Amino acid sequence: MSGGFVAIGVGLLAVLLVGYFGQRHLPPPKPTFIGLDLGTTFSCVGAYHPVSGNVTIFLTDQGSQCIPSVIAILPDNGTVLVGKAALNQAPAIPSANLIYDAKRFIGRSFQQTSDEDFQLIKDRYPFTIRLTPDRSRAFFEVVLSNGTSIFFSPEDVGAYILHYLRTTATNCLGRPVSRAVLSVPAEFDQVQRNATKKAAAKAGLDVWRVIQEPTAAAMAYGLHEEEGIQMVLVVDLGGGTLDVSLLNRQGGIFLTAAIAGNSYLGGQDFTHRLLNHILEKSNLTIEGNGNTTETEISDQVVLTSETSSEANTVPSPHLRSIDQATLQKLRLLADQVKIDLTDQEFIHIKMEMPVELDLNITKQTFNQINEDLFQKVLRPIEVVLEEVSLEREDVDEIVLVGGSTRVPRVREVIGEYFDRDLSNPPKVDPELAVATGVSVQAGILGGMWPLQVSAVEIPMKVRKIHVL
Ligand SMILES: *[C@@H]1O[C@H](CO)[C@@H](O)[C@H](O)[C@H]1NC(C)=O
Ligand SMILES: *[C@@H]1O[C@H](CO)[C@@H](O)[C@H](O)[C@H]1NC(C)=O
Ligand SMILES: *[C@@H]1O[C@H](CO)[C@@H](O)[C@H](O)[C@H]1NC(C)=O
Ligand SMILES: *[C@@H]1O[C@H](CO)[C@@H](O)[C@H](O)[C@H]1NC(C)=O
Ligand SMILES: *[C@@H]1O[C@H](CO)[C@@H](O)[C@H](O)[C@H]1NC(C)=O
């Protein structure tokens, strides 16, 4: 009898050993699911690798992991370009042919929106936004050079971006992939989730699960596995949006306890302030615009009238006028300076062409001109804590995501509020955190060894509180 058990035991051990060495020496299986982060300003795609347990965010053929969530429609033949390729066309095509921010419109009804409010929304964008007769959907109209109009729904725009990302994943993995996990903002209702899924279906993707962006971010940090974590605050500060979510973890399950946000606060605003500062210090003015508010938009920067009071003083006789193309170059420069100031104390800008510039910008100046915006980041945080009657100390973990949380002063402001040190460089690239978490979820769905823990979230009907 016992001899029989021993034989079975040895047989089992042999099978396990073969499996173990097989797993080590055979090439690891390739991911069968991909994780997609369709963001308002940037989008990316990744996958979880079995065996190593690493997540890769794929490098696109545009040379970066994230692509701008933008499409351009060429006026001559209606060809659609995506991402950087689209932005590169910006100087050559009418600004109405560049569509961005489509995610703000996906699955969104305007039946409760007054004509005046809809006009305000339209005024933010250089492209043409129209409504269906019943006002239940928005869509975009682009007029080609021959006078023909073509129409794009927000889902169509999403589909172009997702299709490009799917192609990227296919190229990087060396075989076609279509099974996907998709992230959506926490406040998306069923209609918006469905619309996002529709965009994915149009891109040839088979969506197995949709998870909320804050949950994905928490998973990127492994918080679904970590002991003793109950309340997680996720602060997502992107290019143009701020979303704050409070997650309550119960076992492997994340519940959304409260969400608040500011739909128009993000890195673009910091860049805009810096651009105005550079223009002011260099006595530059925008051609045809005098010194008044700029409204031209040729990239994703929505320019507002937040010029500082100094800009409104009597124009100096030394003012030099610059055209839109130069403005666009300076905007890119300002954006780069903002990024470089993350780990440098000052940046020396010297430029001969297309306009002469010579000035130093210190981190201190950058912080000063943006301090009021940085302080605004705290408002939705306060609202969320109030909403569930929690004290600052009750928050177990603070997760900072979105490229703009790289700004040291932003980390400092939030750290001061919670009396914690958040200045250390993040473990996970804040710009890739959502994509990383979605990819981990994709790995869980794919049942890939050695991932055993599953994290689920229960979609909740939590109303987002908008804060200005
Ligand atoms: C996984 O990531 C680690 C740390 O980033 C790296 O050292 C290792 O080479 C990666 N493994 C694979 C198989 O890519
Ligand atoms: C205009 O150009 C588009 C794209 O080349 C083409 O599909 C369409 O038929 C043209 N319309 C007219 C009226 O020529
Ligand atoms: C569309 O027009 C652009 C130039 O406007 C050209 O480079 C491109 O090859 C054209 N594409 C097609 C499919 O005709
Ligand atoms: C969302 O899509 C599902 C499946 O297609 C459908 O059953 C459900 O009614 C849709 N919900 C809404 C609110 O559109
Ligand atoms: C910028 O700073 C450098 C180093 O401190 C200094 O040499 C240079 O003169 C400064 N330039 C301007 C325009 O202030």
Coordinates of C-alpha atoms and ligand atoms in Angstrom, one line a residue:
M1 CA 0.0 0.0 0.0
S2 CA 2.5 2.6 1.2
G3 CA 4.8 1.5 -1.7
G4 CA 2.1 2.5 -4.1
F5 CA 1.9 5.9 -2.5
V6 CA 5.6 6.3 -2.7
A7 CA 5.5 5.4 -6.4
I8 CA 2.8 8.0 -7.0
G9 CA 4.7 10.5 -5.0
V10 CA 7.9 10.0 -7.1
G11 CA 5.9 10.1 -10.3
L12 CA 4.3 13.4 -9.2
L13 CA 7.6 14.8 -8.2
A14 CA 9.0 13.9 -11.6
V15 CA 6.1 15.6 -13.3
L16 CA 6.6 18.7 -11.2
L17 CA 10.4 18.7 -11.9
V18 CA 9.9 18.4 -15.6
G19 CA 7.3 21.1 -15.4
Y20 CA 9.7 23.3 -13.4
F21 CA 12.7 22.8 -15.6
G22 CA 10.5 23.0 -18.7
Q23 CA 9.2 26.4 -17.5
R24 CA 12.8 27.6 -16.9
H25 CA 14.3 26.4 -20.1
L26 CA 11.6 26.6 -22.6
P27 CA 11.0 30.1 -24.0
P28 CA 8.4 31.7 -21.8
P29 CA 4.9 31.8 -23.3
K30 CA 4.0 35.1 -24.9
P31 CA 1.3 37.3 -23.4
T32 CA -2.1 36.6 -24.8
F33 CA -3.8 39.7 -23.4
I34 CA -2.8 43.3 -23.7
G35 CA -3.6 46.2 -21.4
L36 CA -4.7 49.5 -22.9
D37 CA -4.7 53.0 -21.4
L38 CA -6.8 55.3 -23.6
G39 CA -6.0 58.6 -22.0
T40 CA -7.4 62.1 -22.6
T41 CA -4.0 63.4 -23.7
F42 CA -1.7 60.3 -24.0
S43 CA -2.4 56.7 -24.6
C44 CA -0.2 53.5 -24.3
V45 CA -0.3 49.7 -24.4
G46 CA 1.5 47.0 -22.5
A47 CA 1.5 43.4 -21.5
Y48 CA 2.4 41.2 -18.5
H49 CA 5.2 38.7 -19.1
P50 CA 4.7 35.3 -17.6
V51 CA 7.7 33.9 -15.7
S52 CA 9.6 37.1 -15.3
G53 CA 6.5 38.9 -13.9
N54 CA 7.6 42.0 -15.7
V55 CA 5.3 44.4 -17.4
T56 CA 6.4 45.9 -20.7
I57 CA 4.9 49.1 -22.0
F58 CA 5.5 48.7 -25.7
L59 CA 7.6 51.2 -27.6
T60 CA 5.7 52.6 -30.6
D61 CA 7.3 53.2 -34.0
Q62 CA 7.0 56.9 -33.1
G63 CA 9.8 56.3 -30.7
S64 CA 7.9 56.7 -27.4
Q65 CA 5.8 54.5 -25.1
C66 CA 2.9 57.0 -24.9
I67 CA 1.4 58.6 -28.0
P68 CA -0.6 61.8 -27.9
S69 CA -4.3 61.0 -28.1
V70 CA -4.7 63.1 -31.3
I71 CA -5.7 62.4 -34.9
A72 CA -5.1 64.6 -37.9
I73 CA -7.2 64.5 -41.1
L74 CA -5.2 65.5 -44.2
P75 CA -7.3 68.0 -46.1
D76 CA -6.4 66.7 -49.6
N77 CA -7.5 63.1 -49.3
G78 CA -8.9 62.6 -45.8
T79 CA -6.1 60.3 -44.7
V80 CA -6.0 60.0 -40.9
L81 CA -2.8 60.2 -39.0
V82 CA -2.4 59.2 -35.3
G83 CA -0.3 60.5 -32.4
K84 CA 2.9 62.3 -33.0
A85 CA 2.5 61.9 -36.8
A86 CA -0.7 63.8 -36.4
L87 CA 0.9 66.6 -34.3
N88 CA 3.7 66.9 -36.8
Q89 CA 1.1 67.9 -39.4
A90 CA -0.2 70.7 -37.2
P91 CA 1.7 73.5 -38.9
A92 CA 0.7 72.3 -42.4
I93 CA -3.0 71.7 -42.0
P94 CA -6.0 73.8 -40.8
S95 CA -6.3 73.6 -37.0
A96 CA -9.9 72.3 -37.5
N97 CA -8.4 69.1 -38.9
L98 CA -6.6 68.1 -35.7
I99 CA -8.9 66.4 -33.2
Y100 CA -7.9 65.9 -29.6
D101 CA -9.6 65.5 -26.2
A102 CA -12.1 63.1 -27.9
K103 CA -12.3 61.1 -24.6
R104 CA -14.0 64.1 -23.0
F105 CA -16.9 63.5 -25.4
I106 CA -17.1 59.7 -25.5
G107 CA -20.6 58.4 -24.5
R108 CA -21.5 61.8 -23.2
S109 CA -25.0 63.2 -23.7
F110 CA -25.7 66.9 -24.0
Q111 CA -29.4 66.8 -23.4
Q112 CA -29.0 68.5 -20.0
T113 CA -26.5 71.0 -21.4
S114 CA -27.8 74.5 -22.3
D115 CA -26.9 76.1 -25.7
E116 CA -24.8 78.6 -23.8
D117 CA -22.8 75.9 -22.0
F118 CA -22.4 73.9 -25.2
Q119 CA -21.1 77.1 -26.9
L120 CA -18.5 77.4 -24.2
I121 CA -17.3 73.9 -24.7
K122 CA -17.1 74.5 -28.5
D123 CA -15.1 77.7 -27.9
R124 CA -12.4 75.7 -26.3
Y125 CA -11.6 73.8 -29.5
P126 CA -10.5 74.8 -33.0
F127 CA -12.2 71.8 -34.5
T128 CA -16.0 71.7 -35.3
I129 CA -18.2 69.9 -32.7
R130 CA -21.8 69.1 -33.6
L131 CA -24.6 67.4 -31.8
T132 CA -27.1 64.8 -33.1
P133 CA -30.6 66.1 -33.4
D134 CA -31.6 64.6 -30.0
R135 CA -28.4 66.1 -28.4
S136 CA -27.5 62.6 -27.1
R137 CA -24.1 62.5 -28.8
A138 CA -21.4 64.9 -30.0
F139 CA -19.5 64.3 -33.2
F140 CA -16.8 66.1 -35.1
E141 CA -17.0 67.6 -38.6
V142 CA -14.0 68.0 -40.8
V143 CA -14.2 69.7 -44.2
L144 CA -11.7 68.5 -46.9
S145 CA -10.1 70.8 -49.5
N146 CA -12.7 69.8 -52.1
G147 CA -15.5 70.9 -49.8
T148 CA -16.7 67.4 -48.8
S149 CA -17.5 67.1 -45.1
I150 CA -16.4 64.0 -43.2
F151 CA -17.7 63.0 -39.7
F152 CA -16.0 61.4 -36.8
S153 CA -17.6 60.2 -33.6
P154 CA -15.6 60.3 -30.4
E155 CA -15.6 56.5 -30.7
D156 CA -14.0 56.8 -34.2
V157 CA -11.2 58.9 -32.8
G158 CA -10.7 56.4 -30.0
A159 CA -10.7 53.6 -32.5
Y160 CA -7.9 55.1 -34.6
I161 CA -5.8 55.5 -31.5
L162 CA -6.5 52.0 -30.1
H163 CA -5.9 50.5 -33.6
Y164 CA -2.5 52.1 -33.7
L165 CA -1.7 50.7 -30.2
R166 CA -3.0 47.3 -31.1
T167 CA -0.7 47.3 -34.2
T168 CA 2.2 48.4 -31.9
A169 CA 1.5 45.4 -29.6
T170 CA 1.3 43.1 -32.5
N171 CA 4.6 44.3 -33.9
C172 CA 6.3 44.1 -30.6
L173 CA 5.0 40.6 -29.7
G174 CA 5.5 39.3 -33.2
R175 CA 2.0 37.9 -33.6
P176 CA -1.5 39.3 -33.7
V177 CA -3.2 40.1 -30.4
S178 CA -6.8 41.2 -29.9
R179 CA -7.8 40.2 -26.3
A180 CA -7.6 43.2 -24.2
V181 CA -8.2 44.9 -20.8
L182 CA -9.1 48.5 -21.0
S183 CA -9.1 51.2 -18.4
V184 CA -11.7 54.0 -18.1
P185 CA -12.0 56.9 -15.7
A186 CA -13.7 56.1 -12.4
E187 CA -16.6 58.4 -13.1
F188 CA -17.5 56.7 -16.4
D189 CA -21.1 55.5 -16.4
Q190 CA -22.3 52.4 -18.2
V191 CA -23.0 54.4 -21.4
Q192 CA -19.5 55.8 -21.5
R193 CA -18.0 52.4 -20.7
N194 CA -20.1 51.0 -23.6
A195 CA -19.0 53.7 -25.9
T196 CA -15.3 53.0 -25.0
K197 CA -15.8 49.3 -25.7
K198 CA -17.4 50.2 -29.0
A199 CA -14.3 52.2 -29.9
A200 CA -12.2 49.1 -29.0
A201 CA -14.4 46.8 -31.1
K202 CA -13.9 49.1 -34.1
A203 CA -10.2 48.8 -33.6
G204 CA -10.5 45.0 -33.8
L205 CA -10.1 44.5 -30.0
D206 CA -11.9 41.9 -28.0
V207 CA -12.3 43.6 -24.6
W208 CA -12.5 41.0 -21.8
R209 CA -12.6 43.5 -18.9
V210 CA -12.8 47.2 -18.2
I211 CA -11.2 48.5 -15.1
Q212 CA -11.1 51.9 -13.5
E213 CA -8.0 53.9 -13.9
P214 CA -7.3 54.5 -10.2
T215 CA -7.7 50.8 -9.5
A216 CA -5.2 50.1 -12.3
A217 CA -2.8 52.6 -10.8
A218 CA -3.0 51.0 -7.4
M219 CA -2.3 47.6 -9.0
A220 CA 0.7 49.0 -10.7
Y221 CA 2.1 49.5 -7.2
G222 CA 1.1 46.0 -6.2
L223 CA -1.3 47.4 -3.6
H224 CA -3.8 44.6 -4.3
E225 CA -1.3 42.2 -2.7
E226 CA 0.2 44.3 0.0
E227 CA -0.7 43.6 3.7
G228 CA -2.4 46.2 5.8
I229 CA -3.6 48.5 3.1
Q230 CA -7.2 49.7 3.3
M231 CA -7.6 53.2 2.1
V232 CA -5.7 54.2 -1.0
L233 CA -5.8 57.8 -2.3
V234 CA -5.0 58.0 -6.1
V235 CA -4.2 61.5 -7.4
D236 CA -4.0 61.5 -11.2
L237 CA -2.7 64.8 -12.6
G238 CA -2.4 64.5 -16.4
G239 CA -2.0 67.0 -19.2
G240 CA -5.3 68.6 -18.7
T241 CA -7.2 66.8 -16.0
L242 CA -7.0 66.1 -12.3
D243 CA -8.8 63.1 -10.9
V244 CA -8.7 62.1 -7.2
S245 CA -10.2 58.8 -6.1
L246 CA -10.4 57.2 -2.7
L247 CA -10.3 53.4 -2.9
N248 CA -11.3 51.1 -0.2
R249 CA -9.6 47.7 -0.4
Q250 CA -11.3 44.8 1.1
G251 CA -9.2 41.7 0.4
G252 CA -8.4 41.7 -3.2
I253 CA -11.4 43.9 -4.0
F254 CA -11.2 47.6 -4.6
L255 CA -14.3 49.7 -3.9
T256 CA -14.4 53.3 -5.0
A257 CA -15.4 55.3 -1.9
A258 CA -15.4 58.8 -3.5
I259 CA -14.2 60.7 -6.5
A260 CA -13.6 64.3 -7.2
G261 CA -11.7 66.3 -9.8
N262 CA -11.0 69.3 -11.8
S263 CA -11.6 68.7 -15.5
Y264 CA -9.4 71.6 -16.6
L265 CA -6.2 71.5 -14.6
G266 CA -3.0 69.8 -15.6
G267 CA 0.5 70.0 -17.1
Q268 CA -0.6 72.1 -20.1
D269 CA -1.5 74.9 -17.7
F270 CA 2.0 74.8 -16.2
T271 CA 3.5 74.9 -19.7
H272 CA 1.2 77.8 -20.6
R273 CA 2.3 79.9 -17.6
L274 CA 5.9 79.2 -18.5
L275 CA 5.3 80.1 -22.1
N276 CA 3.8 83.4 -21.1
H277 CA 6.7 84.1 -18.7
I278 CA 9.2 83.5 -21.6
L279 CA 7.3 85.8 -23.9
E280 CA 7.1 88.5 -21.3
K281 CA 10.7 88.3 -20.3
S282 CA 11.8 88.3 -23.9
N283 CA 9.5 91.1 -24.9
L284 CA 7.7 89.0 -27.4
T285 CA 4.2 89.4 -28.6
I286 CA 2.0 87.3 -30.8
E287 CA 1.4 88.5 -34.3
G288 CA -2.0 90.0 -34.9
N289 CA -3.0 89.3 -31.3
G290 CA -1.3 92.3 -29.8
N291 CA -0.9 91.5 -26.1
T292 CA -4.3 90.1 -25.6
T293 CA -5.4 86.6 -24.9
E294 CA -4.3 83.9 -27.3
T295 CA -7.0 81.6 -28.5
E296 CA -5.1 79.8 -31.2
I297 CA -4.7 76.2 -30.5
S298 CA -2.4 74.1 -32.7
D299 CA -1.6 71.4 -30.2
Q300 CA -3.3 70.1 -27.1
V301 CA -2.8 73.2 -25.2
V302 CA -6.1 74.9 -24.5
L303 CA -5.1 78.5 -24.0
T304 CA -7.0 80.4 -21.5
S305 CA -7.0 84.0 -20.5
E306 CA -4.8 83.4 -17.5
T307 CA -2.1 85.7 -18.5
S308 CA -0.5 87.5 -15.6
S309 CA -1.3 91.1 -14.8
E310 CA 2.1 92.2 -16.0
A311 CA 1.2 91.1 -19.5
N312 CA -1.7 93.6 -19.6
T313 CA 0.5 96.6 -19.0
V314 CA 1.2 99.1 -21.8
P315 CA 3.1 97.3 -24.5
S316 CA 6.8 98.2 -24.5
P317 CA 8.2 99.8 -27.6
H318 CA 10.7 97.0 -27.7
L319 CA 8.1 94.3 -28.3
R320 CA 8.9 91.9 -31.1
S321 CA 6.1 90.2 -32.9
I322 CA 6.2 86.4 -33.5
D323 CA 4.0 84.3 -35.8
Q324 CA 2.0 81.2 -34.9
A325 CA 4.8 78.8 -36.1
T326 CA 7.3 80.4 -33.8
L327 CA 4.8 80.4 -31.0
Q328 CA 4.3 76.7 -31.5
K329 CA 8.2 76.2 -31.3
L330 CA 8.3 78.2 -28.1
R331 CA 5.5 76.2 -26.6
L332 CA 7.4 73.0 -27.3
L333 CA 10.5 74.6 -25.7
A334 CA 8.5 75.7 -22.7
D335 CA 7.2 72.1 -22.3
Q336 CA 10.8 70.8 -22.4
V337 CA 12.0 73.4 -19.9
K338 CA 9.2 72.3 -17.6
I339 CA 10.3 68.6 -17.9
D340 CA 14.0 69.5 -17.4
L341 CA 13.2 71.5 -14.3
T342 CA 12.1 68.3 -12.6
D343 CA 15.7 67.4 -11.8
Q344 CA 17.6 70.6 -12.5
E345 CA 17.7 73.8 -10.6
F346 CA 17.7 76.1 -13.6
I347 CA 17.7 76.0 -17.3
H348 CA 19.5 78.4 -19.6
I349 CA 17.6 79.1 -22.8
K350 CA 19.6 80.4 -25.7
M351 CA 18.1 80.5 -29.1
E352 CA 19.0 82.4 -32.3
M353 CA 16.3 81.2 -34.6
P354 CA 13.5 81.7 -35.3
V355 CA 13.7 84.3 -32.6
E356 CA 16.6 85.4 -30.4
L357 CA 16.2 84.4 -26.8
D358 CA 18.6 84.4 -23.9
L359 CA 17.3 83.8 -20.4
N360 CA 17.6 81.6 -17.3
I361 CA 14.6 80.0 -15.8
T362 CA 15.0 78.7 -12.3
K363 CA 12.9 76.0 -10.6
Q364 CA 11.9 78.7 -8.1
T365 CA 10.5 80.9 -10.8
F366 CA 8.6 78.0 -12.3
N367 CA 7.2 77.2 -8.9
Q368 CA 6.2 80.8 -8.2
I369 CA 4.3 81.4 -11.5
N370 CA 2.4 78.1 -10.9
E371 CA 2.0 78.1 -7.1
D372 CA -1.8 78.9 -7.2
L373 CA -2.3 76.0 -9.7
F374 CA -0.3 73.6 -7.5
Q375 CA -2.4 74.6 -4.5
K376 CA -5.6 73.8 -6.5
V377 CA -4.5 70.2 -6.6
L378 CA -5.5 69.9 -2.9
R379 CA -9.1 70.9 -3.4
P380 CA -10.5 67.7 -4.7
I381 CA -8.4 65.8 -2.2
E382 CA -10.1 67.7 0.6
V383 CA -13.5 67.1 -1.0
V384 CA -12.9 63.4 -1.2
L385 CA -11.8 63.1 2.4
E386 CA -14.8 65.1 3.6
E387 CA -17.2 63.1 1.5
V388 CA -16.3 59.9 3.5
S389 CA -15.5 61.7 6.8
L390 CA -11.9 60.5 6.8
E391 CA -8.9 62.2 8.4
R392 CA -5.7 62.7 6.5
E393 CA -4.0 60.1 8.8
D394 CA -6.6 57.5 7.7
V395 CA -5.1 57.3 4.2
D396 CA -2.8 54.2 4.1
E397 CA -1.2 54.9 0.8
I398 CA -1.0 57.8 -1.6
V399 CA -0.5 56.9 -5.3
L400 CA 0.6 59.7 -7.6
V401 CA 0.0 59.1 -11.2
G402 CA -0.1 61.1 -14.4
G403 CA 3.0 62.8 -15.9
S404 CA 2.4 66.1 -14.1
T405 CA 2.9 64.5 -10.6
R406 CA 6.6 64.4 -11.6
V407 CA 6.7 68.1 -10.9
P408 CA 8.6 68.2 -7.6
R409 CA 6.5 71.1 -6.2
V410 CA 3.3 69.1 -6.8
R411 CA 4.7 66.2 -4.8
E412 CA 5.8 68.5 -2.1
V413 CA 2.4 70.3 -1.8
I414 CA 0.6 67.0 -1.5
G415 CA 3.3 65.6 0.9
E416 CA 3.0 68.7 3.1
Y417 CA -0.8 68.3 3.2
F418 CA -0.5 64.7 4.5
D419 CA 2.7 65.4 6.5
R420 CA 4.5 62.7 4.5
D421 CA 7.6 62.6 2.3
L422 CA 6.5 62.0 -1.2
S423 CA 9.6 63.5 -2.8
N424 CA 11.2 60.1 -3.6
P425 CA 11.2 59.3 -7.3
P426 CA 8.2 57.0 -7.9
K427 CA 8.7 53.2 -8.2
V428 CA 6.5 53.2 -11.3
D429 CA 6.7 55.9 -14.0
P430 CA 3.6 58.0 -13.2
E431 CA 2.8 58.4 -16.8
L432 CA 2.8 54.6 -17.3
A433 CA 1.2 53.6 -14.0
V434 CA -2.3 53.1 -15.4
A435 CA -1.1 51.2 -18.5
T436 CA 1.1 49.1 -16.1
G437 CA -1.8 48.2 -13.9
V438 CA -4.1 47.4 -16.8
S439 CA -1.4 45.1 -18.1
V440 CA -1.1 43.4 -14.7
Q441 CA -4.9 42.9 -14.9
A442 CA -4.5 41.5 -18.4
G443 CA -1.9 39.1 -17.0
I444 CA -4.3 37.9 -14.3
L445 CA -7.0 37.3 -16.9
G446 CA -4.5 35.4 -19.1
G447 CA -3.9 33.2 -16.0
M448 CA -0.2 33.6 -16.3
W449 CA 2.2 32.0 -13.8
P450 CA 3.3 33.2 -11.3
L451 CA 0.5 35.7 -10.9
Q452 CA -2.1 34.1 -8.7
V453 CA -3.7 37.0 -6.9
S454 CA -6.7 38.3 -8.6
A455 CA -8.0 41.8 -8.1
V456 CA -11.5 42.6 -8.9
E457 CA -13.4 45.8 -8.5
I458 CA -17.0 46.3 -8.0
P459 CA -18.3 49.1 -10.1
M460 CA -20.0 51.6 -7.8
K461 CA -22.4 54.4 -8.5
V462 CA -20.2 57.1 -7.0
R463 CA -20.9 60.5 -8.3
K464 CA -17.9 62.6 -9.2
I465 CA -17.7 66.0 -7.5
H466 CA -16.3 68.7 -9.8
V467 CA -14.0 71.2 -8.2
L468 CA -12.6 74.3 -9.7
Ligands
LIG1 C1 12.5 42.0 -15.6 O1 12.8 43.2 -15.0 C2 14.0 43.2 -14.2 C3 14.0 44.5 -13.5 O2 13.6 45.6 -14.3 C4 15.1 43.0 -15.2 O3 16.3 43.0 -14.4 C5 15.0 41.7 -15.9 O4 16.0 41.5 -16.8 C6 13.6 41.6 -16.5 N1 13.4 40.2 -17.0 C7 13.0 40.0 -18.3 C8 12.9 38.5 -18.6 O5 12.8 40.9 -19.1
LIG2 C1 -13.4 64.9 -52.0 O1 -12.2 64.1 -51.6 C2 -12.5 62.9 -50.9 C3 -11.1 62.3 -50.5 O2 -10.2 62.3 -51.5 C4 -13.3 62.0 -51.8 O3 -13.6 60.8 -51.1 C5 -14.6 62.7 -52.2 O4 -15.3 61.9 -53.1 C6 -14.3 64.0 -52.9 N1 -15.6 64.7 -53.1 C7 -15.9 65.4 -54.2 C8 -17.2 66.0 -54.2 O5 -15.1 65.4 -55.1
LIG3 C1 -2.7 62.0 -49.0 O1 -2.2 63.3 -49.2 C2 -0.9 63.5 -48.7 C3 -0.4 64.9 -48.9 O2 -1.4 65.8 -48.7 C4 0.1 62.4 -49.3 O3 1.4 62.6 -48.7 C5 -0.4 61.0 -49.1 O4 0.4 60.1 -49.8 C6 -1.8 60.9 -49.6 N1 -2.4 59.6 -49.3 C7 -3.1 58.9 -50.1 C8 -3.6 57.6 -49.7 O5 -3.4 59.3 -51.3
LIG4 C1 -24.1 48.4 -22.5 O1 -23.9 47.3 -23.3 C2 -24.4 46.1 -22.9 C3 -24.0 45.0 -23.8 O2 -23.9 45.4 -25.1 C4 -25.9 46.2 -22.9 O3 -26.6 45.1 -22.4 C5 -26.3 47.4 -22.0 O4 -27.7 47.6 -22.0 C6 -25.6 48.7 -22.4 N1 -25.9 49.7 -21.4 C7 -26.1 50.9 -21.6 C8 -26.4 51.8 -20.5 O5 -26.0 51.4 -22.8
LIG5 C1 22.4 82.4 -16.8 O1 23.1 81.8 -15.7 C2 24.4 81.6 -16.0 C3 25.0 80.7 -14.9 O2 24.7 81.3 -13.6 C4 25.1 82.9 -16.2 O3 26.5 82.7 -16.6 C5 24.4 83.7 -17.4 O4 25.0 84.9 -17.5 C6 22.9 83.8 -17.1 N1 22.3 84.3 -18.3 C7 21.3 85.2 -18.2 C8 20.8 85.7 -19.5 O5 20.9 85.6 -17.2

